[in-house]
Amino acid sequence: MKLQKRDCNIKVHIEPLGTALLAVSFDFGDKKLEYTPSTAMGDQFGEFVCALYTLYCENRNGRLDGHCEWNKREYHSNDKHEIQATTVTVDWDDEGTNMTIEMTKPLDGDTILLRSSMDYGKTYQEYTVNDRDFCYAVAKACTEAIKEFGFYGYRYSTESQPIKIHQLLFLKAYALGNMDARDLTVVDEGLDCCKSDFEKELELLLFDM
């Protein structure tokens, strides 16, 4: 596959701290958000990846995948009941401070509206980012963390909060503008059973962004 890294003006970093905590930072250049979500209190970065993944759907070789894997989502419709945008919500807690991140993506558009609030809305910030750049930054952070800690090491260090590989692969493919690893080949038409190319998936997973 032809994969090419590029510059991205958004930087995301994740680092397990042990004792159920994870350091998470989003750097938008002029502003920076920092969190330390705890698995003892609920969600962590694997759930953030899942929520971001849910903002999209795929139609690969005529096979539709709605990415309906995150329940904390809301659809916004017009007067004709046509879906115009999707909002997903992630709740974090560092064992003392409640942190909520909302992401809204128009059905047709290349932006994500990111809303961050802490301590039940006492601190509120809002950003509009390019969705492909944001996926790039998130996928890069996940790739770096997995390569440093390993699949089992990351899961162990974050106390049962893994990053789902098929979701990460989509974010990487979309961010890099190469969806070859997402192609589906029909195995059994009657059972709607398909397979993907494992070698291409591994190549994509190992690619440094």
XYZ file of N, CA and C in Angstrom:
627
model
N 0.840 -1.188 0.000
C 0.000 0.000 0.000
C 0.881 1.245 0.000
N 0.374 2.325 -0.533
C 1.079 3.593 -0.523
C 0.613 4.396 0.678
N 1.451 4.439 1.716
C 1.143 5.177 2.937
C 2.181 6.271 3.124
N 1.718 7.472 3.425
C 2.644 8.592 3.564
C 2.306 9.399 4.802
N 3.302 9.539 5.703
C 3.090 10.380 6.878
C 3.098 11.837 6.455
N 2.528 12.699 7.261
C 2.460 14.120 6.929
C 2.487 14.940 8.215
N 2.692 16.237 8.050
C 2.634 17.134 9.193
C 1.189 17.318 9.625
N 0.978 17.437 10.910
C -0.366 17.642 11.446
C -0.256 18.689 12.554
N -1.119 19.704 12.506
C -1.017 20.791 13.486
C -1.679 20.456 14.820
N -2.229 19.252 14.949
C -2.803 18.792 16.211
C -1.902 17.701 16.771
N -1.607 17.779 18.044
C -0.786 16.769 18.697
C -1.581 16.127 19.841
N -1.581 14.805 19.870
C -2.238 14.069 20.955
C -1.208 13.126 21.564
N -1.206 13.042 22.875
C -0.271 12.145 23.557
C -1.000 11.395 24.652
N -0.765 10.083 24.757
C -1.325 9.280 25.833
C -0.200 8.478 26.475
N -0.255 8.367 27.797
C 0.794 7.634 28.517
C 0.223 7.021 29.793
N 0.237 5.694 29.906
C -0.206 5.055 31.147
C 0.661 5.492 32.323
N -0.003 5.802 33.445
C 0.701 6.241 34.640
C 0.669 5.195 35.747
N 0.025 4.066 35.491
C -0.149 3.060 36.530
C -1.281 3.446 37.473
N -1.604 2.550 38.391
C -2.687 2.768 39.374
C -3.952 3.310 38.716
N -4.292 2.760 37.546
C -5.546 3.039 36.831
C -5.585 4.389 36.127
N -4.509 5.179 36.151
C -4.528 6.514 35.557
C -3.803 6.549 34.209
N -4.280 7.433 33.342
C -3.683 7.641 32.025
C -3.533 9.137 31.792
N -2.359 9.576 31.372
C -2.167 10.981 31.009
C -2.581 11.169 29.550
N -3.465 12.125 29.302
C -3.962 12.421 27.960
C -3.826 13.914 27.711
N -3.242 14.282 26.571
C -3.162 15.697 26.218
C -3.547 15.903 24.755
N -4.265 16.988 24.499
C -4.626 17.428 23.152
C -4.008 18.810 22.971
N -3.098 18.948 22.014
C -2.419 20.218 21.769
C -2.880 20.763 20.418
N -3.599 21.882 20.454
C -4.125 22.492 19.235
C -3.266 23.654 18.757
N -2.049 23.767 19.295
C -1.152 24.844 18.892
C -1.231 26.023 19.840
N -2.386 26.690 19.865
C -2.554 27.841 20.749
C -3.185 27.452 22.086
N -3.774 26.273 22.133
C -4.431 25.826 23.359
C -4.139 24.344 23.587
N -4.193 23.964 24.847
C -3.892 22.583 25.196
C -4.864 22.089 26.255
N -5.353 20.876 26.067
C -6.232 20.234 27.042
C -5.478 19.062 27.653
N -5.560 18.914 28.968
C -4.886 17.823 29.646
C -5.849 17.117 30.595
N -5.800 15.790 30.584
C -6.690 14.984 31.403
C -5.899 13.830 32.024
N -6.414 13.292 33.104
C -5.856 12.059 33.686
C -7.016 11.127 34.054
N -7.712 10.572 33.056
C -8.855 9.696 33.357
C -8.426 8.431 34.086
N -9.285 7.990 35.006
C -9.015 6.803 35.815
C -9.986 5.692 35.466
N -9.465 4.482 35.276
C -10.342 3.340 35.020
C -11.132 2.959 36.262
N -10.685 3.418 37.426
C -11.434 3.141 38.654
C -12.765 3.870 38.664
N -12.862 4.933 37.839
C -14.078 5.745 37.804
C -14.868 5.568 36.513
N -14.327 4.827 35.525
C -15.086 4.632 34.285
C -14.226 4.578 33.039
N -14.585 5.397 32.065
C -14.003 5.326 30.734
C -12.575 5.863 30.704
N -11.858 5.460 29.631
C -10.510 5.961 29.404
C -10.315 6.155 27.899
N -9.085 6.108 27.387
C -8.854 6.519 26.003
C -9.390 5.520 24.984
N -9.441 4.231 25.329
C -10.029 3.269 24.408
C -11.460 3.625 24.070
N -12.194 4.141 25.050
C -13.570 4.560 24.828
C -13.637 5.841 23.994
N -12.630 6.713 24.150
C -12.581 7.910 23.315
C -12.405 7.519 21.851
N -11.514 6.568 21.587
C -11.304 6.073 20.223
C -12.605 5.492 19.674
N -13.309 4.735 20.495
C -14.581 4.134 20.076
C -15.608 5.207 19.727
N -15.677 6.256 20.545
C -16.624 7.340 20.292
C -16.301 8.061 18.990
N -15.013 8.356 18.759
C -14.600 9.016 17.515
C -14.918 8.142 16.310
N -14.641 6.867 16.414
C -14.937 5.891 15.359
C -16.424 5.891 15.011
N -17.279 6.080 16.020
C -18.727 6.027 15.829
C -19.263 7.222 15.055
N -18.469 8.274 14.911
C -18.909 9.433 14.129
C -18.944 9.141 12.629
N -18.406 8.002 12.227
C -18.270 7.676 10.805
C -19.046 6.404 10.467
N -19.268 6.206 9.193
C -19.757 4.922 8.689
C -18.958 4.605 7.425
N -18.955 3.342 7.056
C -18.191 2.915 5.882
C -19.089 2.149 4.922
N -18.802 2.288 3.649
C -19.437 1.469 2.620
C -18.307 0.887 1.781
N -17.855 -0.297 2.165
C -16.712 -0.923 1.522
C -17.176 -2.023 0.579
N -16.955 -1.815 -0.700
C -17.349 -2.791 -1.725
C -18.824 -3.166 -1.605
N -19.641 -2.157 -1.314
C -21.078 -2.384 -1.213
C -21.546 -2.933 0.124
N -20.641 -3.090 1.085
C -20.993 -3.594 2.415
C -21.020 -2.415 3.375
N -22.161 -2.145 3.966
C -22.333 -0.990 4.845
C -22.010 -1.355 6.282
N -21.190 -0.531 6.916
C -20.854 -0.685 8.330
C -21.133 0.658 8.994
N -22.139 0.697 9.844
C -22.557 1.949 10.471
C -21.742 2.375 11.670
N -20.757 1.562 12.083
C -19.900 1.896 13.236
C -20.713 2.175 14.503
N -21.781 1.454 14.705
C -22.658 1.710 15.861
C -22.143 0.969 17.096
N -20.995 1.412 17.610
C -20.350 0.708 18.720
C -20.253 1.555 19.990
N -20.784 2.758 19.963
C -20.736 3.633 21.135
C -22.151 4.129 21.424
N -22.657 3.816 22.603
C -24.057 4.104 22.920
C -24.332 5.561 23.272
N -23.314 6.280 23.718
C -23.521 7.676 24.125
C -23.425 8.575 22.901
N -24.471 8.502 22.066
C -24.480 9.290 20.836
C -25.876 9.838 20.605
N -25.921 10.946 19.880
C -27.178 11.623 19.569
C -27.157 12.046 18.116
N -28.264 11.814 17.419
C -28.371 12.217 16.021
C -29.176 13.510 15.931
N -28.706 14.450 15.100
C -29.383 15.729 14.899
C -30.029 15.728 13.514
N -31.332 15.965 13.468
C -32.091 15.896 12.214
C -32.698 17.246 11.865
N -33.043 17.408 10.576
C -33.744 18.610 10.139
C -35.251 18.391 10.216
N -36.020 19.333 9.668
C -37.480 19.247 9.732
C -38.028 18.050 8.958
N -37.217 17.531 8.047
C -37.652 16.369 7.258
C -37.169 15.057 7.884
N -36.676 15.151 9.102
C -36.186 13.983 9.848
C -34.992 13.310 9.147
N -34.220 14.131 8.437
C -32.997 13.652 7.809
C -31.820 13.962 8.735
N -30.991 12.960 9.001
C -29.871 13.146 9.911
C -28.856 14.123 9.300
N -28.498 15.136 10.083
C -27.555 16.152 9.635
C -26.201 16.057 10.333
N -26.206 15.555 11.567
C -24.965 15.488 12.333
C -25.106 14.462 13.453
N -23.975 14.046 13.991
C -23.938 13.097 15.110
C -23.075 13.670 16.222
N -23.531 13.540 17.459
C -22.750 13.936 18.631
C -22.482 12.713 19.492
N -21.230 12.536 19.892
C -20.868 11.467 20.813
C -20.299 12.112 22.081
N -20.492 11.459 23.212
C -20.059 11.999 24.497
C -19.200 10.989 25.239
N -18.079 11.460 25.776
C -17.182 10.631 26.579
C -17.057 11.272 27.959
N -17.277 10.485 28.992
C -17.156 10.973 30.367
C -15.916 10.366 31.016
N -15.068 11.231 31.532
C -13.869 10.800 32.241
C -13.909 11.324 33.668
N -13.120 10.701 34.534
C -13.017 11.140 35.924
C -11.631 10.754 36.430
N -10.947 11.685 37.077
C -9.604 11.401 37.590
C -9.624 11.093 39.088
N -10.757 10.575 39.536
C -10.972 10.264 40.948
C -11.092 11.547 41.767
N -11.794 12.513 41.173
C -12.009 13.775 41.876
C -12.665 14.831 41.011
N -12.340 14.847 39.727
C -12.886 15.845 38.810
C -13.597 15.161 37.652
N -14.837 15.532 37.411
C -15.593 15.018 36.275
C -15.172 15.757 35.017
N -14.931 15.007 33.938
C -14.510 15.591 32.667
C -15.393 15.035 31.551
N -15.969 15.899 30.748
C -16.837 15.481 29.658
C -16.312 16.045 28.337
N -16.221 15.180 27.336
C -15.837 15.605 25.990
C -16.960 15.234 25.035
N -17.447 16.216 24.303
C -18.447 15.993 23.263
C -17.811 16.263 21.905
N -18.116 15.407 20.940
C -17.657 15.612 19.570
C -18.862 15.565 18.642
N -19.004 16.588 17.832
C -20.114 16.658 16.876
C -19.550 16.759 15.469
N -20.030 15.871 14.601
C -19.573 15.875 13.211
C -20.769 15.957 12.270
N -20.794 16.951 11.369
C -21.850 16.992 10.357
C -21.772 15.767 9.447
N -22.909 15.337 8.948
C -22.934 14.190 8.040
C -22.122 14.492 6.793
N -22.293 15.688 6.260
C -21.515 16.139 5.107
C -20.622 17.280 5.562
N -19.355 17.009 5.717
C -18.436 18.047 6.180
C -17.144 17.436 6.656
N -16.147 18.288 6.841
C -14.825 17.790 7.213
C -14.347 18.382 8.535
N -15.288 18.731 9.413
C -14.920 19.296 10.706
C -15.547 18.492 11.846
N -14.936 18.637 13.010
C -15.499 18.111 14.246
C -15.516 19.249 15.253
N -16.674 19.473 15.858
C -16.795 20.448 16.930
C -16.531 19.720 18.242
N -15.487 20.142 18.929
C -15.052 19.486 20.157
C -15.382 20.395 21.331
N -16.167 19.887 22.267
C -16.527 20.645 23.473
C -15.983 19.911 24.690
N -15.254 20.621 25.510
C -14.658 20.032 26.705
C -15.137 20.789 27.940
N -15.604 20.057 28.929
C -16.008 20.687 30.184
C -15.485 19.869 31.356
N -15.171 20.567 32.444
C -14.671 19.922 33.654
C -15.487 20.358 34.855
N -15.499 19.494 35.862
C -16.186 19.799 37.111
C -17.630 20.212 36.839
N -18.317 19.371 36.053
C -19.739 19.542 35.730
C -20.031 20.905 35.096
N -19.175 21.280 34.154
C -19.429 22.464 33.352
C -18.864 23.761 33.893
N -18.176 23.728 35.021
C -17.621 24.960 35.575
C -16.511 25.509 34.682
N -15.777 24.626 34.025
C -14.763 25.028 33.042
C -15.179 24.482 31.689
N -15.324 25.341 30.686
C -15.850 24.928 29.382
C -14.984 25.507 28.271
N -14.629 24.663 27.311
C -13.852 25.104 26.158
C -14.411 24.449 24.897
N -14.252 25.142 23.760
C -14.815 24.652 22.499
C -13.817 24.892 21.368
N -13.685 23.887 20.506
C -12.755 23.956 19.377
C -13.430 23.363 18.143
N -13.087 23.909 16.981
C -13.482 23.292 15.720
C -12.207 22.831 15.023
N -12.142 21.539 14.712
C -10.922 20.964 14.126
C -11.256 20.262 12.815
N -10.265 20.151 11.959
C -10.414 19.346 10.758
C -10.480 17.883 11.153
N -11.474 17.174 10.685
C -11.684 15.809 11.181
C -10.568 14.859 10.768
N -10.033 15.026 9.562
C -8.962 14.128 9.130
C -7.679 14.382 9.935
N -7.402 15.650 10.254
C -6.248 15.969 11.087
C -6.425 15.413 12.498
N -7.642 15.515 13.019
C -7.888 15.020 14.378
C -7.744 13.501 14.431
N -8.274 12.812 13.434
C -8.106 11.358 13.370
C -6.634 10.988 13.246
N -5.888 11.781 12.480
C -4.449 11.531 12.319
C -3.749 11.621 13.673
N -4.031 12.695 14.414
C -3.372 12.907 15.700
C -3.729 11.822 16.704
N -5.000 11.427 16.736
C -5.437 10.378 17.662
C -4.812 9.040 17.282
N -4.831 8.710 15.990
C -4.266 7.442 15.536
C -2.758 7.392 15.775
N -2.077 8.514 15.590
C -0.633 8.576 15.837
C -0.332 8.314 17.314
N -1.110 8.917 18.187
C -0.915 8.723 19.628
C -1.128 7.265 20.020
N -2.167 6.642 19.467
C -2.452 5.237 19.767
C -1.339 4.332 19.256
N -0.880 4.591 18.033
C 0.186 3.783 17.439
C 1.455 3.855 18.287
N 1.814 5.064 18.699
C 3.019 5.245 19.505
C 2.894 4.545 20.856
N 1.721 4.645 21.479
C 1.521 4.018 22.788
C 1.569 2.498 22.692
N 0.940 1.925 21.668
C 0.919 0.473 21.500
C 2.312 -0.048 21.166
N 3.048 0.701 20.334
C 4.401 0.263 19.994
C 5.336 0.324 21.204
N 5.086 1.267 22.101
C 5.934 1.390 23.285
C 5.574 0.363 24.357
N 4.271 0.159 24.586
C 3.827 -0.691 25.692
C 3.396 -2.084 25.254
N 3.069 -2.261 23.960
C 2.542 -3.535 23.490
C 1.047 -3.641 23.774
N 0.368 -4.580 23.112
C -1.076 -4.744 23.315
C -1.390 -5.130 24.758
N -0.730 -6.162 25.223
C -0.997 -6.642 26.574
C -0.476 -5.649 27.610
N 0.699 -5.080 27.350
C 1.264 -4.116 28.287
C 0.376 -2.897 28.456
N -0.179 -2.401 27.346
C -1.064 -1.236 27.418
C -2.333 -1.590 28.175
N -2.909 -2.739 27.857
C -4.127 -3.165 28.537
C -3.872 -3.355 30.023
N -2.737 -3.979 30.378
C -2.406 -4.210 31.783
C -2.171 -2.882 32.510
N -1.421 -1.982 31.884
C -1.060 -0.720 32.520
C -2.259 0.208 32.707
N -3.272 0.054 31.864
C -4.473 0.891 31.990
C -5.612 0.147 32.668
N -5.333 -1.040 33.185
C -6.300 -1.837 33.924
C -7.575 -2.104 33.106
N -7.403 -2.937 32.093
C -8.521 -3.435 31.272
C -9.167 -2.378 30.400
N -8.360 -1.469 29.846
C -8.899 -0.448 28.944
C -8.155 -0.490 27.607
N -8.334 -1.551 26.809
C -7.598 -1.676 25.547
C -8.127 -0.745 24.467
N -7.291 -0.493 23.468
C -7.710 0.206 22.255
C -8.086 -0.863 21.241
N -9.290 -0.804 20.705
C -9.751 -1.815 19.759
C -9.057 -1.607 18.417
N -8.392 -2.655 17.957
C -7.524 -2.536 16.786
C -8.302 -2.196 15.523
N -9.477 -2.796 15.321
C -10.218 -2.503 14.078
C -10.640 -1.036 14.026
N -10.878 -0.421 15.191
C -11.228 0.996 15.228
C -10.009 1.863 14.929
N -8.875 1.510 15.518
C -7.636 2.243 15.236
C -7.268 2.153 13.762
N -7.442 0.976 13.167
C -7.103 0.815 11.751
C -7.955 1.719 10.866
N -9.236 1.872 11.218
C -10.066 2.790 10.438
C -9.549 4.215 10.554
N -9.270 4.668 11.790
C -8.793 6.040 11.985
C -7.503 6.288 11.216
N -6.587 5.305 11.220
C -5.336 5.455 10.477
C -5.595 5.502 8.978
N -6.423 4.603 8.485
C -6.719 4.565 7.049
C -7.360 5.866 6.584
N -8.335 6.343 7.351
C -9.032 7.583 6.989
C -8.075 8.767 7.044
N -7.264 8.836 8.102
C -6.342 9.958 8.270
C -5.291 9.994 7.171
N -4.854 8.816 6.724
C -3.806 8.730 5.700
C -4.365 8.772 4.282
N -5.680 8.740 4.168
C -6.301 8.794 2.847
C -6.089 7.547 2.025
N -5.923 6.404 2.692
C -5.756 5.126 1.989
C -6.597 4.077 2.697
N -7.700 3.680 2.058
C -8.654 2.763 2.683
C -8.492 1.325 2.195
N -7.357 1.006 1.567
C -7.176 -0.338 1.003
C -7.330 -1.440 2.049
N -6.837 -1.185 3.257
C -6.904 -2.207 4.308
C -8.316 -2.403 4.836
N -9.261 -1.567 4.403
C -10.647 -1.670 4.856
C -11.535 -2.378 3.839
N -10.975 -2.803 2.724
C -11.771 -3.502 1.720
C -12.247 -4.852 2.261
N -13.453 -5.207 1.892
C -14.039 -6.477 2.304
C -14.233 -7.390 1.097
N -13.923 -8.663 1.283
C -14.143 -9.680 0.258
C -15.178 -10.661 0.782
N -16.187 -10.925 -0.014
C -17.274 -11.812 0.412
C -16.777 -13.252 0.502
N -17.046 -13.880 1.638
C -16.741 -15.295 1.841
C -17.982 -16.136 1.612
N -19.103 -15.684 2.162
C -20.377 -16.383 2.003
C -21.473 -15.344 1.868
N -22.004 -15.189 0.656
C -23.024 -14.184 0.379
C -24.270 -14.410 1.211
N -24.664 -15.658 1.344
C -25.891 -15.967 2.066
C -25.815 -15.637 3.543
N -24.638 -15.790 4.110
C -24.456 -15.523 5.536
C -23.891 -14.126 5.789
N -23.700 -13.354 4.719
C -23.124 -12.017 4.823
C -21.804 -12.059 5.584
N -20.955 -12.978 5.191
C -19.659 -13.183 5.839
C -18.558 -12.662 4.909
N -17.691 -11.803 5.453
C -16.625 -11.201 4.647
C -15.284 -11.320 5.359
N -14.223 -11.106 4.614
C -12.886 -11.079 5.208
C -12.153 -9.835 4.720
N -11.165 -9.418 5.510
C -10.307 -8.305 5.138
C -8.888 -8.830 4.946
N -8.022 -7.997 4.396
C -6.662 -8.399 4.060
C -5.760 -8.211 5.285
N -5.382 -9.309 5.925
C -4.597 -9.266 7.153
C -3.234 -8.627 6.936
N -2.593 -8.900 5.818
C -1.270 -8.331 5.548
C -1.345 -6.810 5.426
N -2.365 -6.322 4.754
C -2.535 -4.875 4.639
C -2.870 -4.259 5.995
N -3.652 -4.967 6.800
C -3.979 -4.463 8.137
C -2.726 -4.353 9.000
N -1.858 -5.364 8.932
C -0.609 -5.322 9.691
C 0.290 -4.186 9.206
N 0.367 -4.007 7.906
C 1.182 -2.924 7.346
C 0.681 -1.578 7.850
N -0.632 -1.406 7.862
C -1.229 -0.162 8.316
C -0.997 0.033 9.817
N -1.174 -1.037 10.578
C -0.993 -0.955 12.028
C 0.436 -0.560 12.396
N 1.419 -1.116 11.686
C 2.826 -0.868 11.999
C 3.350 0.457 11.461
N 2.590 1.086 10.573
C 3.071 2.314 9.924
C 3.190 3.445 10.933
N 4.367 4.080 10.974
C 4.596 5.237 11.852
C 4.064 6.502 11.201
N 3.283 7.242 11.950
C 2.667 8.452 11.411
C 3.464 9.691 11.843
